[in-house]
């Protein structure tokens, strides 16, 4: 298997192509899952014992990056639960603090690797690993602050956790009924899901904020009860990206579908039939653009799929045809209630989804962690400067339709900053950040706004 940036993951057994396309394509799908499972198991066995210096395991190991991120999360869960069990048993009251110090040493080692000469593959992997590790440390610090002493407390169970269930242990039950043995299970609150091993490639991961955590918890809770999820909120708050990242966390393919008022129930029916057979997730962007009369029929189509999963059917009747169904399939919808021309969802459709409100994300926290992953040392103050620049621009510059100061604009600056850091690793970080902000923004400002913008940047980046 090869992804977009040329990461190669070998099949365990070869697949012979032939005239019956459907047959060997199905065999490729099985080989993909087996290949990623094999890579994950080898990666688990090869994980260094001390865990602090993982350079060889990360950069030299012949493993899929997706497997390595999963193993990192399994070890994080194991160490956290070991620390909580020691505290609960009265063996070591400082176990969690020591665990945090261990993870901080691990993170420091990862950041030092980012500042080395890396290939594109290695850089994307390290960026994703740092994003996950920073979130892991934040979670552990919150546990210490909340004085959590047991693995059964809600502050711990609400986290997305990963466990490797031993082959000789009892099979672990999941929310979808496919019990797990010698495999990975992902848990959050009362929900549990088998890791799906869909090869998604070496891709960046979303910075997890408290808002993201709440959204994850709502979506996994909805799936546990056989419902879909419905993140709602203004543009640029991460509704679609959070859904896609949860798909990456569980290794499920997510197909994003941009809805319009031109869709009818027949098109949607064909989409749902493919979805059920592939076991994928669909994320319908701006779902309330679809006409109200079409939405009523769509509600019945979604209900039909949800009932089939609930009743543990392997085949079900859909639109007059008997189809196979994989229980991992699900539907998520995102909505922006503020836009004009949006239909109100019918009640029979609302009942199939669990809503979660997405407010404005913490731009400074996201920028800080992304800059950290790019190898910036002074990431906290630089992130604050980006956010302050956009805040002052929104208050002082003229109001134009093409001016954007939201998360997408912040992210464009971060991507440029990462690119400049790779090209000029020894350059002053404030100079790189000022250049990034200018490169992204100067071209879009009107002439009479440029002097005001220059004044803002001179105040924030003196000298």
Short mmCIF file of C-alpha atoms in Angstrom, two decimals:
data_model
loop_
_atom_site.label_atom_id
_atom_site.label_comp_id
_atom_site.label_asym_id
_atom_site.label_seq_id
_atom_site.Cartn_x
_atom_site.Cartn_y
_atom_site.Cartn_z
CA UNK A 1 0.00 0.00 0.00
CA UNK A 2 1.20 3.52 -0.76
CA UNK A 3 -0.27 6.80 0.46
CA UNK A 4 -0.13 10.32 -1.02
CA UNK A 5 3.35 11.05 0.35
CA UNK A 6 4.72 7.67 -0.74
CA UNK A 7 4.67 5.74 2.55
CA UNK A 8 4.80 2.04 1.69
CA UNK A 9 3.12 -0.66 3.80
CA UNK A 10 3.53 -4.23 2.48
CA UNK A 11 0.70 -6.75 2.22
CA UNK A 12 1.18 -9.87 4.36
CA UNK A 13 0.01 -12.11 1.51
CA UNK A 14 0.13 -11.25 -2.21
CA UNK A 15 -3.08 -10.48 -4.10
CA UNK A 16 -3.45 -11.93 -7.61
CA UNK A 17 -5.40 -9.71 -9.99
CA UNK A 18 -7.72 -11.38 -12.47
CA UNK A 19 -10.66 -10.79 -14.81
CA UNK A 20 -13.23 -10.67 -11.96
CA UNK A 21 -12.54 -7.15 -10.69
CA UNK A 22 -14.98 -7.35 -7.76
CA UNK A 23 -13.20 -10.44 -6.40
CA UNK A 24 -9.63 -9.14 -6.31
CA UNK A 25 -10.66 -5.66 -5.14
CA UNK A 26 -12.36 -7.32 -2.14
CA UNK A 27 -9.15 -9.34 -1.59
CA UNK A 28 -7.11 -6.10 -1.65
CA UNK A 29 -9.37 -4.66 1.05
CA UNK A 30 -8.78 -7.73 3.26
CA UNK A 31 -5.03 -7.57 2.53
CA UNK A 32 -4.99 -3.87 3.52
CA UNK A 33 -6.56 -4.60 6.92
CA UNK A 34 -4.25 -7.59 7.51
CA UNK A 35 -1.20 -5.56 6.44
CA UNK A 36 -1.93 -2.74 8.88
CA UNK A 37 -2.76 -5.21 11.69
CA UNK A 38 0.56 -7.01 11.09
CA UNK A 39 2.46 -3.69 11.11
CA UNK A 40 0.72 -2.70 14.36
CA UNK A 41 1.57 -5.97 16.10
CA UNK A 42 5.23 -5.79 15.02
CA UNK A 43 5.37 -2.14 16.11
CA UNK A 44 3.96 -3.10 19.53
CA UNK A 45 6.60 -5.81 20.04
CA UNK A 46 9.43 -3.50 18.90
CA UNK A 47 8.49 -0.55 21.16
CA UNK A 48 11.59 0.37 23.26
CA UNK A 49 11.44 -0.72 26.89
CA UNK A 50 12.45 2.60 28.45
CA UNK A 51 10.18 4.51 26.02
CA UNK A 52 11.96 7.88 26.43
CA UNK A 53 14.35 7.62 23.50
CA UNK A 54 12.22 6.36 20.63
CA UNK A 55 14.31 7.80 17.76
CA UNK A 56 15.23 4.46 16.15
CA UNK A 57 11.72 3.04 16.61
CA UNK A 58 10.15 6.14 15.06
CA UNK A 59 12.55 6.82 12.18
CA UNK A 60 14.13 3.46 11.35
CA UNK A 61 11.37 0.97 12.16
CA UNK A 62 9.69 -0.63 9.10
CA UNK A 63 6.20 0.18 10.42
CA UNK A 64 3.22 2.15 9.15
CA UNK A 65 3.07 5.59 10.78
CA UNK A 66 -0.59 4.90 11.60
CA UNK A 67 0.54 1.83 13.60
CA UNK A 68 3.18 3.84 15.47
CA UNK A 69 0.67 6.53 16.51
CA UNK A 70 -1.69 3.80 17.73
CA UNK A 71 1.04 2.08 19.79
CA UNK A 72 2.03 5.45 21.27
CA UNK A 73 -1.59 5.93 22.42
CA UNK A 74 -1.80 2.37 23.83
CA UNK A 75 1.35 2.96 25.91
CA UNK A 76 0.03 6.34 27.09
CA UNK A 77 -3.18 4.65 28.32
CA UNK A 78 -1.27 1.80 30.02
CA UNK A 79 1.10 4.14 31.88
CA UNK A 80 -1.74 6.43 33.01
CA UNK A 81 -3.76 3.49 34.37
CA UNK A 82 -0.69 2.03 36.09
CA UNK A 83 -0.15 5.39 37.83
CA UNK A 84 -3.83 5.63 38.87
CA UNK A 85 -3.78 2.06 40.22
CA UNK A 86 -0.66 2.83 42.30
CA UNK A 87 -2.36 5.93 43.76
CA UNK A 88 -5.56 3.96 44.47
CA UNK A 89 -3.61 1.17 46.19
CA UNK A 90 -1.66 3.70 48.29
CA UNK A 91 1.68 2.54 46.83
CA UNK A 92 2.82 5.91 45.40
CA UNK A 93 0.93 9.19 45.78
CA UNK A 94 3.23 10.89 43.23
CA UNK A 95 2.82 8.22 40.54
CA UNK A 96 0.92 10.50 38.15
CA UNK A 97 3.38 13.39 38.59
CA UNK A 98 6.24 10.97 37.77
CA UNK A 99 4.25 9.77 34.74
CA UNK A 100 3.89 13.39 33.53
CA UNK A 101 7.66 13.93 33.92
CA UNK A 102 8.29 10.78 31.85
CA UNK A 103 5.98 12.00 29.06
CA UNK A 104 7.58 15.46 29.11
CA UNK A 105 11.00 13.83 28.62
CA UNK A 106 9.51 11.80 25.77
CA UNK A 107 8.07 14.97 24.20
CA UNK A 108 11.39 16.81 24.57
CA UNK A 109 13.08 13.97 22.70
CA UNK A 110 10.42 14.14 19.94
CA UNK A 111 10.87 17.91 19.50
CA UNK A 112 14.66 17.44 19.25
CA UNK A 113 14.03 14.92 16.43
CA UNK A 114 11.88 17.48 14.55
CA UNK A 115 14.84 19.87 14.46
CA UNK A 116 16.94 17.24 12.65
CA UNK A 117 17.10 16.75 8.88
CA UNK A 118 14.02 14.62 8.18
CA UNK A 119 12.24 13.28 5.13
CA UNK A 120 8.70 14.50 4.45
CA UNK A 121 7.33 11.16 5.71
CA UNK A 122 9.23 11.42 8.98
CA UNK A 123 8.26 15.08 9.47
CA UNK A 124 4.52 14.40 9.09
CA UNK A 125 4.77 11.45 11.52
CA UNK A 126 6.66 13.49 14.13
CA UNK A 127 4.21 16.41 13.79
CA UNK A 128 1.24 14.09 14.43
CA UNK A 129 3.04 12.38 17.33
CA UNK A 130 3.86 15.69 19.05
CA UNK A 131 0.25 16.90 18.69
CA UNK A 132 -1.02 13.69 20.36
CA UNK A 133 1.68 13.72 23.06
CA UNK A 134 1.02 17.35 24.03
CA UNK A 135 -2.67 16.53 24.44
CA UNK A 136 -1.76 13.44 26.49
CA UNK A 137 0.32 15.54 28.91
CA UNK A 138 -2.50 18.11 29.20
CA UNK A 139 -4.96 15.31 30.11
CA UNK A 140 -2.60 13.92 32.78
CA UNK A 141 -2.07 17.40 34.28
CA UNK A 142 -5.86 17.84 34.46
CA UNK A 143 -6.13 14.50 36.30
CA UNK A 144 -3.61 15.69 38.90
CA UNK A 145 -5.45 19.01 39.26
CA UNK A 146 -8.80 17.20 39.70
CA UNK A 147 -7.20 14.80 42.26
CA UNK A 148 -8.31 11.73 40.30
CA UNK A 149 -7.35 8.54 42.17
CA UNK A 150 -9.04 5.71 40.28
CA UNK A 151 -9.47 4.44 36.72
CA UNK A 152 -13.23 4.34 37.38
CA UNK A 153 -13.59 8.10 37.88
CA UNK A 154 -15.36 10.04 35.14
CA UNK A 155 -12.45 12.45 34.53
CA UNK A 156 -10.45 9.44 33.31
CA UNK A 157 -13.20 7.40 31.62
CA UNK A 158 -14.25 10.41 29.48
CA UNK A 159 -10.88 10.32 27.67
CA UNK A 160 -10.43 8.43 24.40
CA UNK A 161 -8.33 5.46 25.51
CA UNK A 162 -6.65 2.58 23.64
CA UNK A 163 -6.08 -0.96 24.95
CA UNK A 164 -4.39 -3.99 23.44
CA UNK A 165 -6.45 -7.03 24.49
CA UNK A 166 -4.17 -10.05 24.99
CA UNK A 167 -4.83 -13.22 23.00
CA UNK A 168 -5.03 -15.36 26.15
CA UNK A 169 -7.30 -12.90 28.01
CA UNK A 170 -11.08 -12.60 28.01
CA UNK A 171 -12.48 -11.07 24.79
CA UNK A 172 -13.48 -7.43 25.32
CA UNK A 173 -17.06 -6.50 24.40
CA UNK A 174 -17.64 -3.53 22.08
CA UNK A 175 -20.58 -1.25 21.34
CA UNK A 176 -21.11 -2.89 17.93
CA UNK A 177 -21.07 -6.48 19.19
CA UNK A 178 -17.79 -7.59 17.55
CA UNK A 179 -15.89 -8.76 20.64
CA UNK A 180 -12.13 -8.17 20.58
CA UNK A 181 -9.25 -10.56 21.36
CA UNK A 182 -5.54 -10.15 20.43
CA UNK A 183 -6.50 -6.77 19.03
CA UNK A 184 -6.95 -3.09 19.85
CA UNK A 185 -10.08 -1.61 21.41
CA UNK A 186 -10.82 2.12 21.75
CA UNK A 187 -12.92 3.21 24.73
CA UNK A 188 -14.57 6.45 25.81
CA UNK A 189 -17.04 6.59 28.73
CA UNK A 190 -19.30 3.51 28.23
CA UNK A 191 -18.59 3.20 24.49
CA UNK A 192 -16.05 0.74 23.07
CA UNK A 193 -15.02 0.18 19.44
CA UNK A 194 -12.69 -2.24 17.71
CA UNK A 195 -9.89 -0.45 15.88
CA UNK A 196 -10.83 -0.82 12.20
CA UNK A 197 -7.36 -0.96 10.52
CA UNK A 198 -8.42 1.01 7.46
CA UNK A 199 -5.12 2.31 6.04
CA UNK A 200 -5.53 6.10 5.98
CA UNK A 201 -1.90 6.96 5.29
CA UNK A 202 0.65 9.16 7.02
CA UNK A 203 -1.45 12.27 7.71
CA UNK A 204 -1.37 15.18 10.20
CA UNK A 205 -3.60 14.99 13.28
CA UNK A 206 -5.97 17.63 14.62
CA UNK A 207 -4.88 19.63 17.67
CA UNK A 208 -7.17 18.43 20.46
CA UNK A 209 -8.70 21.22 22.57
CA UNK A 210 -11.31 20.91 25.37
CA UNK A 211 -13.96 21.63 22.70
CA UNK A 212 -12.67 18.72 20.58
CA UNK A 213 -12.76 16.40 23.62
CA UNK A 214 -16.42 17.28 24.27
CA UNK A 215 -17.29 16.71 20.61
CA UNK A 216 -15.53 13.31 20.61
CA UNK A 217 -17.43 12.30 23.74
CA UNK A 218 -20.79 13.25 22.21
CA UNK A 219 -20.04 11.45 18.92
CA UNK A 220 -18.78 8.21 20.52
CA UNK A 221 -21.74 8.26 22.91
CA UNK A 222 -24.09 8.65 19.94
CA UNK A 223 -22.45 5.72 18.12
CA UNK A 224 -22.74 3.56 21.23
CA UNK A 225 -26.51 4.17 21.13
CA UNK A 226 -26.63 3.56 17.32
CA UNK A 227 -27.25 7.21 16.47
CA UNK A 228 -25.37 9.65 14.27
CA UNK A 229 -23.67 12.86 15.40
CA UNK A 230 -24.57 16.43 14.45
CA UNK A 231 -21.92 19.09 15.22
CA UNK A 232 -23.46 22.55 14.72
CA UNK A 233 -21.87 25.98 14.84
CA UNK A 234 -20.33 28.84 12.83
CA UNK A 235 -17.88 28.35 9.95
CA UNK A 236 -14.28 27.60 10.93
CA UNK A 237 -15.03 26.00 14.30
CA UNK A 238 -13.80 22.53 13.26
CA UNK A 239 -17.08 20.63 12.80
CA UNK A 240 -15.96 18.61 9.78
CA UNK A 241 -12.30 18.34 10.83
CA UNK A 242 -13.23 16.98 14.27
CA UNK A 243 -15.43 14.30 12.70
CA UNK A 244 -12.64 13.38 10.26
CA UNK A 245 -10.08 13.22 13.06
CA UNK A 246 -12.28 10.92 15.15
CA UNK A 247 -12.40 8.68 12.05
CA UNK A 248 -8.58 8.69 12.01
CA UNK A 249 -8.54 7.87 15.73
CA UNK A 250 -10.68 4.76 15.11
CA UNK A 251 -9.18 3.98 11.64
CA UNK A 252 -12.50 4.34 9.82
CA UNK A 253 -12.68 5.97 6.36
CA UNK A 254 -14.64 9.25 6.40
CA UNK A 255 -16.26 10.50 3.19
CA UNK A 256 -17.09 14.21 3.30
CA UNK A 257 -20.07 15.13 1.12
CA UNK A 258 -20.95 18.79 0.48
CA UNK A 259 -24.74 19.05 0.38
CA UNK A 260 -26.75 21.34 -1.89
CA UNK A 261 -30.40 21.98 -2.67
CA UNK A 262 -29.99 19.99 -5.92
CA UNK A 263 -29.88 16.63 -4.14
CA UNK A 264 -32.86 14.28 -4.29
CA UNK A 265 -33.67 11.12 -2.32
CA UNK A 266 -32.51 8.81 -5.15
CA UNK A 267 -28.97 10.25 -5.14
CA UNK A 268 -28.88 10.03 -1.35
CA UNK A 269 -30.17 6.44 -1.47
CA UNK A 270 -27.32 5.38 -3.76
CA UNK A 271 -24.84 7.10 -1.46
CA UNK A 272 -26.23 5.34 1.64
CA UNK A 273 -26.19 1.92 -0.04
CA UNK A 274 -22.47 2.30 -0.82
CA UNK A 275 -21.81 3.57 2.68
CA UNK A 276 -23.49 0.57 4.35
CA UNK A 277 -21.51 -1.92 2.25
CA UNK A 278 -18.15 -0.15 2.76
CA UNK A 279 -18.59 0.30 6.53
CA UNK A 280 -17.45 3.91 6.16
CA UNK A 281 -18.61 7.12 7.81
CA UNK A 282 -20.26 9.90 5.84
CA UNK A 283 -19.94 13.49 6.97
CA UNK A 284 -22.63 15.56 5.25
CA UNK A 285 -21.44 19.16 5.26
CA UNK A 286 -24.11 21.87 5.57
CA UNK A 287 -26.81 19.18 5.69
CA UNK A 288 -29.60 21.72 6.18
CA UNK A 289 -29.09 23.03 2.63
CA UNK A 290 -31.07 20.03 1.36
CA UNK A 291 -34.78 20.67 0.69
CA UNK A 292 -37.15 19.79 3.54
CA UNK A 293 -39.20 17.30 1.48
CA UNK A 294 -36.00 15.38 0.57
CA UNK A 295 -34.85 15.38 4.21
CA UNK A 296 -37.99 13.52 5.31
CA UNK A 297 -37.20 10.63 2.95
CA UNK A 298 -33.51 10.72 3.92
CA UNK A 299 -34.57 10.27 7.57
CA UNK A 300 -36.25 6.96 6.67
CA UNK A 301 -33.16 5.81 4.74
CA UNK A 302 -30.86 6.56 7.70
CA UNK A 303 -33.31 4.92 10.14
CA UNK A 304 -33.29 1.76 8.00
CA UNK A 305 -29.46 1.55 8.26
CA UNK A 306 -29.41 2.33 12.00
CA UNK A 307 -32.03 -0.36 12.70
CA UNK A 308 -30.03 -2.96 10.74
CA UNK A 309 -26.93 -2.21 12.86
CA UNK A 310 -28.98 -2.23 16.07
CA UNK A 311 -30.44 -5.64 15.20
CA UNK A 312 -26.96 -7.02 14.30
CA UNK A 313 -28.00 -7.91 10.75
CA UNK A 314 -25.38 -8.79 8.15
CA UNK A 315 -27.84 -8.21 5.27
CA UNK A 316 -30.79 -5.82 5.17
CA UNK A 317 -33.53 -4.54 2.87
CA UNK A 318 -32.80 -1.07 1.49
CA UNK A 319 -34.89 0.67 -1.19
CA UNK A 320 -36.20 -2.69 -2.43
CA UNK A 321 -32.77 -4.38 -2.60
CA UNK A 322 -31.06 -6.78 -0.18
CA UNK A 323 -27.59 -5.45 0.69
CA UNK A 324 -24.72 -6.57 2.94
CA UNK A 325 -23.91 -4.16 5.77
CA UNK A 326 -20.82 -3.53 7.88
CA UNK A 327 -21.68 -2.30 11.37
CA UNK A 328 -18.96 0.37 11.42
CA UNK A 329 -20.90 2.56 8.96
CA UNK A 330 -22.46 5.74 10.32
CA UNK A 331 -23.72 9.18 9.29
CA UNK A 332 -22.67 12.53 10.69
CA UNK A 333 -24.10 15.88 9.69
CA UNK A 334 -22.70 19.37 10.18
CA UNK A 335 -24.84 22.49 10.20
CA UNK A 336 -24.29 26.22 10.26
CA UNK A 337 -27.58 27.59 11.62
CA UNK A 338 -26.61 31.22 10.94
CA UNK A 339 -26.59 31.08 7.12
CA UNK A 340 -29.54 32.15 4.99
CA UNK A 341 -31.32 29.59 2.82
CA UNK A 342 -31.11 26.76 5.33
CA UNK A 343 -34.01 24.39 5.98
CA UNK A 344 -35.08 23.42 9.50
CA UNK A 345 -34.50 19.69 10.01
CA UNK A 346 -37.71 17.63 10.27
CA UNK A 347 -38.37 16.05 13.68
CA UNK A 348 -38.07 12.46 12.41
CA UNK A 349 -34.52 13.31 11.24
CA UNK A 350 -33.48 15.22 14.37
CA UNK A 351 -34.33 12.14 16.45
CA UNK A 352 -31.60 10.12 14.65
CA UNK A 353 -28.71 12.40 15.61
CA UNK A 354 -27.11 13.68 18.79
CA UNK A 355 -26.30 17.39 18.53
CA UNK A 356 -23.11 19.01 19.82
CA UNK A 357 -22.58 22.79 19.75
CA UNK A 358 -19.20 23.85 18.34
CA UNK A 359 -18.15 27.26 19.61
CA UNK A 360 -15.08 29.30 18.62
CA UNK A 361 -11.97 27.13 19.24
CA UNK A 362 -8.95 28.22 21.29
CA UNK A 363 -6.83 29.69 18.46
CA UNK A 364 -3.82 30.40 20.69
CA UNK A 365 -3.66 26.84 22.03
CA UNK A 366 -3.97 25.33 18.53
CA UNK A 367 -1.30 27.68 17.12
CA UNK A 368 1.06 26.96 20.03
CA UNK A 369 0.90 23.19 19.60
CA UNK A 370 1.25 23.34 15.79
CA UNK A 371 4.30 25.63 16.08
CA UNK A 372 5.76 23.26 18.67
CA UNK A 373 5.30 20.40 16.20
CA UNK A 374 7.09 22.47 13.52
CA UNK A 375 10.12 22.80 15.82
CA UNK A 376 9.60 26.34 17.17
CA UNK A 377 11.03 26.84 20.67
CA UNK A 378 9.17 30.06 21.55
CA UNK A 379 5.82 28.70 20.37
CA UNK A 380 3.64 30.11 23.17
CA UNK A 381 4.48 33.81 22.72
CA UNK A 382 4.52 33.55 18.91
CA UNK A 383 1.09 31.89 18.91
CA UNK A 384 -0.24 34.70 21.09
CA UNK A 385 1.19 37.25 18.64
CA UNK A 386 -0.61 35.63 15.68
CA UNK A 387 -3.94 35.69 17.52
CA UNK A 388 -3.42 39.27 18.75
CA UNK A 389 -2.52 40.39 15.20
CA UNK A 390 -5.80 39.04 13.84
CA UNK A 391 -7.82 40.39 16.78
CA UNK A 392 -6.43 43.91 16.26
CA UNK A 393 -6.89 43.67 12.47
CA UNK A 394 -10.55 42.72 12.91
CA UNK A 395 -11.06 45.72 15.23
CA UNK A 396 -9.03 48.42 13.42
CA UNK A 397 -9.08 47.61 9.70
CA UNK A 398 -12.00 48.28 7.38
CA UNK A 399 -14.71 45.66 7.00
CA UNK A 400 -14.34 43.81 3.68
CA UNK A 401 -15.98 40.59 2.50
CA UNK A 402 -12.66 38.97 1.58
CA UNK A 403 -10.97 39.69 4.93
CA UNK A 404 -10.85 36.54 7.04
CA UNK A 405 -9.48 36.40 10.59
CA UNK A 406 -10.79 32.96 11.59
CA UNK A 407 -9.18 29.56 12.09
CA UNK A 408 -8.49 29.07 8.37
CA UNK A 409 -6.46 32.29 8.26
CA UNK A 410 -4.53 31.30 11.40
CA UNK A 411 -3.83 27.87 9.91
CA UNK A 412 -2.51 29.42 6.66
CA UNK A 413 0.02 31.42 8.73
CA UNK A 414 1.04 28.27 10.66
CA UNK A 415 1.64 26.26 7.47
CA UNK A 416 3.78 29.10 6.06
CA UNK A 417 5.68 29.36 9.36
CA UNK A 418 6.42 25.62 9.27
CA UNK A 419 7.69 25.89 5.69
CA UNK A 420 10.00 28.83 6.54
CA UNK A 421 11.34 27.02 9.64
CA UNK A 422 12.38 24.08 7.46
CA UNK A 423 14.07 26.39 4.93
CA UNK A 424 15.82 28.62 7.52
CA UNK A 425 16.24 26.57 10.74
CA UNK A 426 18.81 29.00 12.25
CA UNK A 427 16.84 32.21 11.58
CA UNK A 428 15.31 34.22 14.46
CA UNK A 429 11.83 32.80 15.11
CA UNK A 430 10.15 36.22 15.45
CA UNK A 431 11.47 37.20 12.00
CA UNK A 432 10.12 33.95 10.51
CA UNK A 433 6.73 34.55 12.13
CA UNK A 434 6.51 38.17 10.91
CA UNK A 435 7.40 37.03 7.39
CA UNK A 436 4.72 34.31 7.57
CA UNK A 437 2.03 36.75 8.73
CA UNK A 438 3.00 39.21 5.96
CA UNK A 439 3.16 36.55 3.23
CA UNK A 440 -0.35 35.33 4.02
CA UNK A 441 -2.07 38.67 4.66
CA UNK A 442 -0.45 41.63 2.87
CA UNK A 443 -1.74 40.75 -0.60
CA UNK A 444 -5.40 40.75 0.49
CA UNK A 445 -5.43 44.11 2.31
CA UNK A 446 -6.62 47.23 0.47
CA UNK A 447 -4.12 50.11 0.11
CA UNK A 448 -5.64 52.30 2.84
CA UNK A 449 -5.54 49.39 5.35
CA UNK A 450 -1.84 48.54 4.80
CA UNK A 451 -0.42 51.42 6.98
CA UNK A 452 -2.72 50.36 9.86
CA UNK A 453 -1.62 46.73 9.44
CA UNK A 454 2.05 47.79 9.39
CA UNK A 455 1.51 49.67 12.65
CA UNK A 456 0.00 46.56 14.29
CA UNK A 457 2.87 44.29 13.22
CA UNK A 458 5.53 46.83 14.28
CA UNK A 459 4.00 46.95 17.76
CA UNK A 460 3.88 43.15 18.07
CA UNK A 461 7.21 42.39 16.33
CA UNK A 462 9.47 45.32 17.34
CA UNK A 463 12.90 45.57 15.75
#
